[in-house]
Coordinates of C-alpha atoms in Angstrom, one line a residue:
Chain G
X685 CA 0.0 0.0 0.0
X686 CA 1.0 3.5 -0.5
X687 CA 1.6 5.9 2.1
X688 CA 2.6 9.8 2.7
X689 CA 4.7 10.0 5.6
X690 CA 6.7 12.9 6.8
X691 CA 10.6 11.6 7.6
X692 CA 13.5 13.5 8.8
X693 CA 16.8 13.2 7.8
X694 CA 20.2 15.3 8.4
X695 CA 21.8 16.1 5.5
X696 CA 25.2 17.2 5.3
X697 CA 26.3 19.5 2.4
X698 CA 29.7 20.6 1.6
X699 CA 30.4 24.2 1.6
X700 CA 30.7 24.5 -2.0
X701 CA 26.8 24.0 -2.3
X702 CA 26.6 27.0 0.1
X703 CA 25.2 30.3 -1.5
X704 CA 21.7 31.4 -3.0
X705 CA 20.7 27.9 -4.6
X706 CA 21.3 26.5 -0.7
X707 CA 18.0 25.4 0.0
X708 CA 17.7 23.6 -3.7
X709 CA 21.0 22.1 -3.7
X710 CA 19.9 20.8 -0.7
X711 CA 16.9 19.3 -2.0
X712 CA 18.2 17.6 -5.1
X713 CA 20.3 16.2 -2.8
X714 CA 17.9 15.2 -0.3
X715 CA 15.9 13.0 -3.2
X716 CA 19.5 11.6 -4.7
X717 CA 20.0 10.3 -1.5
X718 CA 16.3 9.2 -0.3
X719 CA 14.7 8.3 -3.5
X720 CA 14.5 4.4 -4.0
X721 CA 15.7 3.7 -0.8
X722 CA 14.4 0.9 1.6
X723 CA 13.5 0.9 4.9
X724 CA 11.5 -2.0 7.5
X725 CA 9.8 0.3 9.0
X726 CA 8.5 2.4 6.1
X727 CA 9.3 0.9 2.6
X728 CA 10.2 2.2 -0.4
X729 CA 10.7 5.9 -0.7
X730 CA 9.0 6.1 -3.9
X731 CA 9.3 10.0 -3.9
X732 CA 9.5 13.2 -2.4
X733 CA 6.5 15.3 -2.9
X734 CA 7.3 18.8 -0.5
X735 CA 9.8 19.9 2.2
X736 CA 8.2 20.7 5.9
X737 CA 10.9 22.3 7.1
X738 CA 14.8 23.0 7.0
X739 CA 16.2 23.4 10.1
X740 CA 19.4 25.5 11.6
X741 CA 22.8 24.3 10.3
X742 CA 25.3 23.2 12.4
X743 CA 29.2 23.6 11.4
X744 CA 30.9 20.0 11.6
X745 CA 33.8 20.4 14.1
X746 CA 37.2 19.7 11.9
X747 CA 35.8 20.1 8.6
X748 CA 33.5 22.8 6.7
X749 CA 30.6 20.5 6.3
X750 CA 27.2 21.9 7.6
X751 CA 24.7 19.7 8.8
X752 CA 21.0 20.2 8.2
X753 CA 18.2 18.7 9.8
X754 CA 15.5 18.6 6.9
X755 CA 11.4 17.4 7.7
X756 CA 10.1 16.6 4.0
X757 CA 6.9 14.5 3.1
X758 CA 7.1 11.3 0.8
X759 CA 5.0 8.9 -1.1
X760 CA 6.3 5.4 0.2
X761 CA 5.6 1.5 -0.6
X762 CA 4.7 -0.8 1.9
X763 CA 3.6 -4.6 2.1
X764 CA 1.7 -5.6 4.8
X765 CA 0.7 -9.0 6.4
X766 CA -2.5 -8.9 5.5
X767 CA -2.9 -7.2 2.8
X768 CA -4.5 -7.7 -0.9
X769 CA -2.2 -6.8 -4.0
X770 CA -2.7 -7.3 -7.5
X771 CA 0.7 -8.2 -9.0
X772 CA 1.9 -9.7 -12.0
X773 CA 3.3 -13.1 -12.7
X774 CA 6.9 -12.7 -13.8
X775 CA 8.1 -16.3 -13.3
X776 CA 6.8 -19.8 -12.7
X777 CA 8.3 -22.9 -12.2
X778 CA 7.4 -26.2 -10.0
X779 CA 8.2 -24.4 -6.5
X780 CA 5.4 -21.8 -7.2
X781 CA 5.6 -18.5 -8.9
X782 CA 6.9 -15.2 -8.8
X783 CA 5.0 -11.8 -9.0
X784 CA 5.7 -8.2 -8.9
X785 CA 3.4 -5.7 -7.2
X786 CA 5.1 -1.9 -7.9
X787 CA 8.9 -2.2 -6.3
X788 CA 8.2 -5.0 -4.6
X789 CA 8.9 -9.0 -4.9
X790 CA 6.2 -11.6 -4.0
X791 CA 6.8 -15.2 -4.2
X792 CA 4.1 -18.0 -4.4
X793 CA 4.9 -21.4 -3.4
X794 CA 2.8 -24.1 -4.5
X795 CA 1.7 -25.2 -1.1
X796 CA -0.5 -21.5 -1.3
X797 CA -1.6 -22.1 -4.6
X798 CA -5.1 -24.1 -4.8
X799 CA -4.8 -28.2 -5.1
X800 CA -6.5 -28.4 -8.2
X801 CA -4.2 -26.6 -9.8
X802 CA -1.3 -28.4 -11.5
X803 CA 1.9 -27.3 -12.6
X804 CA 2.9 -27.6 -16.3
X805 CA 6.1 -27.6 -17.8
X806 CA 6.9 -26.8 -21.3
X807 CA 7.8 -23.3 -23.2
X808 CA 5.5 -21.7 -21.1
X809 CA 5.6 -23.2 -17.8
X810 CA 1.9 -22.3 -15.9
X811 CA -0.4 -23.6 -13.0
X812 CA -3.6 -24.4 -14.5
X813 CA -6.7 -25.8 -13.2
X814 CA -7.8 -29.7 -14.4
X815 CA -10.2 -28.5 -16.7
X816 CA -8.0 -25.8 -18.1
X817 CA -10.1 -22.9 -17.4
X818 CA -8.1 -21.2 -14.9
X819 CA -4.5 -20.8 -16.2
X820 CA -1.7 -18.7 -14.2
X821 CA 1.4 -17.9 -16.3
X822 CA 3.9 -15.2 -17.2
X823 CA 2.5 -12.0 -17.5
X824 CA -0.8 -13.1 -15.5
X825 CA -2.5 -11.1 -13.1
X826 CA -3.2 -12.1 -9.9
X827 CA -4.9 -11.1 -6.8
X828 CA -2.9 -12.3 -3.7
X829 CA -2.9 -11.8 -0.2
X830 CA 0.8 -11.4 1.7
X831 CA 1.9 -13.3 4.8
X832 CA 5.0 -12.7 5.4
X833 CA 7.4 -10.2 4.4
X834 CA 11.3 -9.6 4.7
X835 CA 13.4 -6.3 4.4
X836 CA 16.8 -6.4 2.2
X837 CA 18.4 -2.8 2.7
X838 CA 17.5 -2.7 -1.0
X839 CA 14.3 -5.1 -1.6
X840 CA 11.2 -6.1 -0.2
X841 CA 10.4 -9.7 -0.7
X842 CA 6.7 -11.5 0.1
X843 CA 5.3 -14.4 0.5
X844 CA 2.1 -14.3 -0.8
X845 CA -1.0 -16.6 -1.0
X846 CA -3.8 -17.5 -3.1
X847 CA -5.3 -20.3 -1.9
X848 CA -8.6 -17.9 0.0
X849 CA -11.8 -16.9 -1.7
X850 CA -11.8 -14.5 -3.6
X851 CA -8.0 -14.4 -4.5
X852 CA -6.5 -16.1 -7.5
X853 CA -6.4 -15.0 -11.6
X854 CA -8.0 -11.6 -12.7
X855 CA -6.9 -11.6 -16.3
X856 CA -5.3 -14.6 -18.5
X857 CA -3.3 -13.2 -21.0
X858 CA -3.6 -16.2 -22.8
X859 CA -7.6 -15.5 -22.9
X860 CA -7.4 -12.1 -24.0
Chain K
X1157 CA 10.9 -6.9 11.1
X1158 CA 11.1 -10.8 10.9
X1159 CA 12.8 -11.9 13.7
X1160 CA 14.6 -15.0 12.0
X1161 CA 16.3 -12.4 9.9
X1162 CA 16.9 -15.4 7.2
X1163 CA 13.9 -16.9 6.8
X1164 CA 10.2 -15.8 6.7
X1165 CA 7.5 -16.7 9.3
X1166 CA 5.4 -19.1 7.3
X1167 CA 2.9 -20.5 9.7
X1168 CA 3.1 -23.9 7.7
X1169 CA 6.2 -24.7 9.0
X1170 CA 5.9 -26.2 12.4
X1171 CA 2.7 -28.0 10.8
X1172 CA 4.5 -29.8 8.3
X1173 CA 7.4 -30.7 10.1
X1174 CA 5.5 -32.1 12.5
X1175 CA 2.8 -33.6 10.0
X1176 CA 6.0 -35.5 8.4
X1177 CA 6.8 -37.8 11.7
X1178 CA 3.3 -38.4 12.2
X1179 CA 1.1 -39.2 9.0
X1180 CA -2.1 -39.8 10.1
X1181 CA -4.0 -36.7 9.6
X1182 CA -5.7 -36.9 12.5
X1183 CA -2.8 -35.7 14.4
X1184 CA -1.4 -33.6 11.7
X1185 CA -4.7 -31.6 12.0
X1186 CA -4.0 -31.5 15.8
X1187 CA -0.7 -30.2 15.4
X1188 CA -1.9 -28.0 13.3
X1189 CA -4.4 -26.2 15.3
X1190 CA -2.3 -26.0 17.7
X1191 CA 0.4 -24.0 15.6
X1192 CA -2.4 -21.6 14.8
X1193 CA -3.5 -20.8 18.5
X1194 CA 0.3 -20.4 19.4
X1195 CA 0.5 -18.2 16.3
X1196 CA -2.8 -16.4 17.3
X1197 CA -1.5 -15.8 21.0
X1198 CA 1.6 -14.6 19.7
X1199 CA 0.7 -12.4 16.7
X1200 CA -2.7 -12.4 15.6
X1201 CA -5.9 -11.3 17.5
X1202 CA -8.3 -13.4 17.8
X1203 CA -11.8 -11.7 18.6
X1204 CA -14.3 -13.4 20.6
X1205 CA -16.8 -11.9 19.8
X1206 CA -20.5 -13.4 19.6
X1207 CA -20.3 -13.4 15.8
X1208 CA -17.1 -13.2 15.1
X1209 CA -16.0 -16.5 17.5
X1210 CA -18.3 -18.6 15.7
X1211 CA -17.1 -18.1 12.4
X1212 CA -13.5 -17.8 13.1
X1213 CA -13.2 -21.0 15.0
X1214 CA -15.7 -22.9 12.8
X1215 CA -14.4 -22.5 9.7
X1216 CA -10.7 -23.3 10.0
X1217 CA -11.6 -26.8 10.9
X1218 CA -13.0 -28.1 7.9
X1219 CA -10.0 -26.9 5.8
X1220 CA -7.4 -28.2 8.5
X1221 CA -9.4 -31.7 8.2
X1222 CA -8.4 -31.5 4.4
X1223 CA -12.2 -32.2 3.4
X1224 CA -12.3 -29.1 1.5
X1225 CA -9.1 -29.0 -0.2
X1226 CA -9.0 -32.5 -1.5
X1227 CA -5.8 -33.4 0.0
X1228 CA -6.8 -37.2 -0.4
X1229 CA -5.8 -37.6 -4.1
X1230 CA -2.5 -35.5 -3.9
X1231 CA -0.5 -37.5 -2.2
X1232 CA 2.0 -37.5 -5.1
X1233 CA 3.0 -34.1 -5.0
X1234 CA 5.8 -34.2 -2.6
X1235 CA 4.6 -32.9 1.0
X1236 CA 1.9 -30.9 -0.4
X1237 CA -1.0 -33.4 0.5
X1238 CA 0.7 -33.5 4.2
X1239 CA 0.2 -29.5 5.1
X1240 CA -2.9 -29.2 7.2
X1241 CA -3.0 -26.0 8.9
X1242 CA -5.8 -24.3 9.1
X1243 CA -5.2 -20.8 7.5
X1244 CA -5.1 -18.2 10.6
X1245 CA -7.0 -15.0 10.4
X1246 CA -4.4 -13.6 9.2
X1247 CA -5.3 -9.6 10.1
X1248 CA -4.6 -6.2 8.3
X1249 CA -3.0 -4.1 11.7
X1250 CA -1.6 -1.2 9.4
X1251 CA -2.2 1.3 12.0
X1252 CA 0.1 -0.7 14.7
X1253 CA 2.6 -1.0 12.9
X1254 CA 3.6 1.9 11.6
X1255 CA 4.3 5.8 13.2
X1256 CA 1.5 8.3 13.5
X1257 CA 2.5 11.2 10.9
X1258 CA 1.1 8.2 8.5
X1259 CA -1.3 9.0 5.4
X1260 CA -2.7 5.8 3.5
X1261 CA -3.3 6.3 0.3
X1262 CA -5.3 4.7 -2.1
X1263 CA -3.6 3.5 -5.0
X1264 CA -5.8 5.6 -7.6
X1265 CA -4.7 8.7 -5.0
X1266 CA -0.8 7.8 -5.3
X1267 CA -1.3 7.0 -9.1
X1268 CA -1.9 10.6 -9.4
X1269 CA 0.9 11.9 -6.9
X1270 CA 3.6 10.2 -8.9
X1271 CA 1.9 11.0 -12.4
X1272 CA 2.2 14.7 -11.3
X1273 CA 6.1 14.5 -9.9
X1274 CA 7.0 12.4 -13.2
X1275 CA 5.1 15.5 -15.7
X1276 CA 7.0 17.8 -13.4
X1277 CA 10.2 16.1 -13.6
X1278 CA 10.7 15.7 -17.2
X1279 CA 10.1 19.7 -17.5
X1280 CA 11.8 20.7 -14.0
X1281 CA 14.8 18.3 -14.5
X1282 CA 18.0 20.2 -16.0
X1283 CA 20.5 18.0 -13.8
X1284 CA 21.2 15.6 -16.2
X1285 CA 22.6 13.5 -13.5
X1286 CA 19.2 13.4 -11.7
X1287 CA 17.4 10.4 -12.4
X1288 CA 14.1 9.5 -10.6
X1289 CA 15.1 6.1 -9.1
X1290 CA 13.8 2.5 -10.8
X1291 CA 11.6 1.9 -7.7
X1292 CA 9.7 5.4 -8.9
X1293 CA 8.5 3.9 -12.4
X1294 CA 7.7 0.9 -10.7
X1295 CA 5.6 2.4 -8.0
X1296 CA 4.5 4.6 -10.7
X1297 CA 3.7 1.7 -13.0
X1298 CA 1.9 -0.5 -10.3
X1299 CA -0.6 2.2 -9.3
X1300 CA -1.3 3.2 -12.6
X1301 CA -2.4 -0.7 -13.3
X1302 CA -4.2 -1.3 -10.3
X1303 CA -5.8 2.3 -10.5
X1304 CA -9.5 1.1 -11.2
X1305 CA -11.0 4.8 -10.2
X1306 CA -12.3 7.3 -12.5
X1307 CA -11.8 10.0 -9.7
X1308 CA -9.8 9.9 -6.6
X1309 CA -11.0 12.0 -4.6
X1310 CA -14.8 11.1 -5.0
X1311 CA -13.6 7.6 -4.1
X1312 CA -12.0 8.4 -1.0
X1313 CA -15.5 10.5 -0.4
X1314 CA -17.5 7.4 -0.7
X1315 CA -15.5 4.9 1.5
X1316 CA -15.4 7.9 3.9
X1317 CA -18.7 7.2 5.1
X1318 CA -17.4 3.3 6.7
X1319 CA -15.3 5.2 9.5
X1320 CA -18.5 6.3 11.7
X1321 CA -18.5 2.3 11.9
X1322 CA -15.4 2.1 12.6
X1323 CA -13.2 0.6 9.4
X1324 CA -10.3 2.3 10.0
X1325 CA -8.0 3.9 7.5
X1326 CA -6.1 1.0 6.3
X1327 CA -9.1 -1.1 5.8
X1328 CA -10.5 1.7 4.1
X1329 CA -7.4 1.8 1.4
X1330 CA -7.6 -1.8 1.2
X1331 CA -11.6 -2.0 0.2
X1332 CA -10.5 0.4 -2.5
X1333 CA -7.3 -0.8 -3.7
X1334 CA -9.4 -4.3 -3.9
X1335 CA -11.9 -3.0 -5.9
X1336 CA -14.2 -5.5 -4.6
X1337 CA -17.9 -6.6 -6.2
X1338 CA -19.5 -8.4 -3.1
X1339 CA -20.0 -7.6 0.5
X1340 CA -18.7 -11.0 1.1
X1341 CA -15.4 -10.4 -0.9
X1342 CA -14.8 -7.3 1.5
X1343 CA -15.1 -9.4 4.3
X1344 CA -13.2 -12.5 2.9
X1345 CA -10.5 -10.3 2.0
X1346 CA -10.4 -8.2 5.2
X1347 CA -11.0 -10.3 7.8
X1348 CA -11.1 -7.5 10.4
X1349 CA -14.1 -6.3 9.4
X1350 CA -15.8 -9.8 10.6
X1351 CA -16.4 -8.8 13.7
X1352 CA -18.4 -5.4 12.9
X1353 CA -20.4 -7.8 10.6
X1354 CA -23.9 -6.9 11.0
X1355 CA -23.6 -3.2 11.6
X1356 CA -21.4 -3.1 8.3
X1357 CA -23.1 -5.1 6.2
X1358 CA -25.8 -2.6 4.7
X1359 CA -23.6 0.3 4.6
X1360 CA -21.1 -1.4 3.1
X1361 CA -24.0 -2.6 0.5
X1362 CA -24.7 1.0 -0.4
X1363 CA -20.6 2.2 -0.5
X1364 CA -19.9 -0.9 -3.3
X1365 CA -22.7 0.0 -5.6
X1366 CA -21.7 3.9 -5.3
X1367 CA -18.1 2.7 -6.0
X1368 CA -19.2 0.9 -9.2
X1369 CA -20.4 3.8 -10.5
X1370 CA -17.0 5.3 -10.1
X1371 CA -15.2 2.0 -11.6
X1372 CA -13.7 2.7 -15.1
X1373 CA -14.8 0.6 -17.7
X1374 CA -12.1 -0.8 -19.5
X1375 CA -8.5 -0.6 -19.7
X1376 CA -8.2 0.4 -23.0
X1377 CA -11.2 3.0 -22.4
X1378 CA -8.9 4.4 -19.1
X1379 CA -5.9 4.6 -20.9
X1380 CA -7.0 6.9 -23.4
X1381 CA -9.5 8.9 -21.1
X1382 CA -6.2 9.5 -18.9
X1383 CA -4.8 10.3 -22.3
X1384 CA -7.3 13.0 -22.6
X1385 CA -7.8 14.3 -19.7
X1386 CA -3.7 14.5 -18.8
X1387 CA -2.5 15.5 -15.2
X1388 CA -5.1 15.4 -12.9
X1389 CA -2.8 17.4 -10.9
X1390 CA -2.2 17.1 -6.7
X1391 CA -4.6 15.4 -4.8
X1392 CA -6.1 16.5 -0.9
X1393 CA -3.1 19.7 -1.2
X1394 CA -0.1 17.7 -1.5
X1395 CA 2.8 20.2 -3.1
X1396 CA 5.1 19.1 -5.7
X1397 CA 9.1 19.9 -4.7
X1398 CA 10.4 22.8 -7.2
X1399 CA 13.6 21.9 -7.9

């Protein structure tokens, strides 16, 4: 799910960014910094959307470098237990499958994926049901719920499920 | 967040390790309520409430028996035929977990966010060095396709009307991001709402078919109406960064 969160970060700028840009050098620098990054707590950073609020600096002792306490609001990505997500299949093979909601990783082993589905091998390797109507393949929308999740300092990886009501293909691209 | 650090916390795993010394499924279906009342004291919450108790305990049983899965004819699949856990209530608890200064958006709401910072940036941008990071387009990309709203903030107006019942805000974003037909999907899907059951159910009615109204029709028909209508612009007063 998406969320706008406001975060504070000190930023440290050398003094050769000092002058009348300041404030925007210290932005851009803010996002080059922030942008894409990962966090447990609070997920993705997907982007910065305003500054709140940039403090007083304070002179490093030793060196020139000023340090600036800056309050800006972002747009961030987080799973949660719990939650639904419509993500596309990017990989199956006879473990389960792989999906992709946004920045985030989701994997689907076949113990969450519904008994009557079967793997197949082949070109297109796919989980499809007995009578072949239901089909889940590369490219395949589904809608899964997550139950676990683990923080990389660079990637959030799920475990998802879709063996519940309600969950399970929206759109074959194999149909359309 | 996970305490093993390595792996995840699959609640199938004490179930089938267990459910691999001891084959008959009898036990295995023990063991395996037993792994989800652990889990539920540790983790989940588990309500006890007059409707709520009846349907949480009730219907795990029949699916940890393996009656409704089928289990019986899948014994070739390696293990598979062995896990018997009941699935746990596994609950939405957004608001716990995360700080207070905390906005959930609806995915139709974000779409429009990071539409507006992209339109900005390819204007705004003369730091050729700059480069929105890959998780951007991604998060850009994945609430444009789950974006099933014609007009956010109308949306948002709708599903407004569940908080005087108490849905919270998380459960809100969730109903919408879902998209969901039935009142019984919302309540499949968000189990937390079980428990406010019967004062939800009509309202909830009403909010679904005013939300169908706001659906958008077809893909292709959305991507060329967003086409045409361009940047929506901010939504609820949410400034852009001037770089």
């Amino acid at each position: 799910m998406f969320f706008h969160i406001v975060l504070e970060r000190n930023m440290q700028l050398h003094p050769r960014h000092f002058g009348r840009n300041l404030r925007e050098n210290l932005v851009s620098k803010l996002m080059k910094d922030v942008e894409g990054t990962c966090s447990g707590r609070h997920g993705f950073v997907v982007a910065i959307t305003g500054i709140e609020n940039v403090g007083k600096g304070l002179i490093r002792d030793g060196t020139g470098f000023v340090t600036f306490p800056v309050k800006y609001q972002c747009v961030v990505f987080r799973p949660f237990k719990g939650e639904i997500l419509e993500a596309v299949v990017t990989m199956v093979n006879k473990m389960g499958f792989f999906a992709e909601a946004g920045p985030v990783q989701i994997f689907v082993s076949n113990h969450l994926i519904p008994d009557d589905m079967e793997f197949q091998s082949g070109d297109m390797p796919n989980y499809t049901t007995s009578d072949g109507s239901v089909k889940i393949q590369k490219d395949s929308e589904v809608r899964l719920k997550i139950i676990g999740t683990r923080v990389d300092a660079t990637e959030i990886f799920c475990i998802g499920t879709i063996k519940d009501d309600f969950l399970g293909v929206i759109n074959d691209p194999a149909a359309a | 967040m996970e305490k093993g650090g390595k792996g995840f916390s699959l609640p199938t795993k004490t179930a089938r390790k267990s459910s691999l010394k001891s084959t008959t499924t009898k036990q295995a279906s023990l063991k395996g309520k037993d792994d989800s009342s652990a889990k539920s004291k540790r983790a989940m919450k588990v309500q006890f409430d007059v409707e709520g108790s009846l349907g949480k305990f009730e219907t795990p049983l029949p699916k940890g028996d393996s009656s409704k899965w089928g289990k019986g004819d899948k014994t070739a699949k390696g293990g598979k035929g062995s896990v018997s856990k009941p699935p746990p209530p596994l609950e939405l608890k957004i608001e716990q977990e995360l700080p207070e200064n905390v906005k959930c958006m609806m995915d139709c709401e974000a779409a429009d966010i990071l539409q507006g910072i992209q339109d900005q940036m390819t204007i705004l941008s003369k730091d050729p060095e700059f480069k929105l990071p890959p998780s951007f387009d991604r998060g850009l990309l994945y609430a444009k396709r789950v974006d099933h709203y014609t007009n956010p903030p109308s949306v948002r107006q709708v599903l407004q009307t569940l908080k005087k019942y108490g849905v919270s805000d998380g459960e809100i974003c969730v109903i919408a991001n879902v998209c969901p037909e039935l009142v019984d999907e919302v309540f499949a899907l968000v189990p937390s709402l079980k428990n406010k059951r019967s004062k939800l159910s009509e309202p909830l009615k009403d909010v679904l078919v005013e939300l169908a109204k706001l659906k958008k029709s077809t893909s292709l028909e959305s991507q060329m109406k967003s086409a045409e209508a361009g940047n929506p612009g901010n939504v609820g007063g949410l400034g852009v960064v001037d770089l």
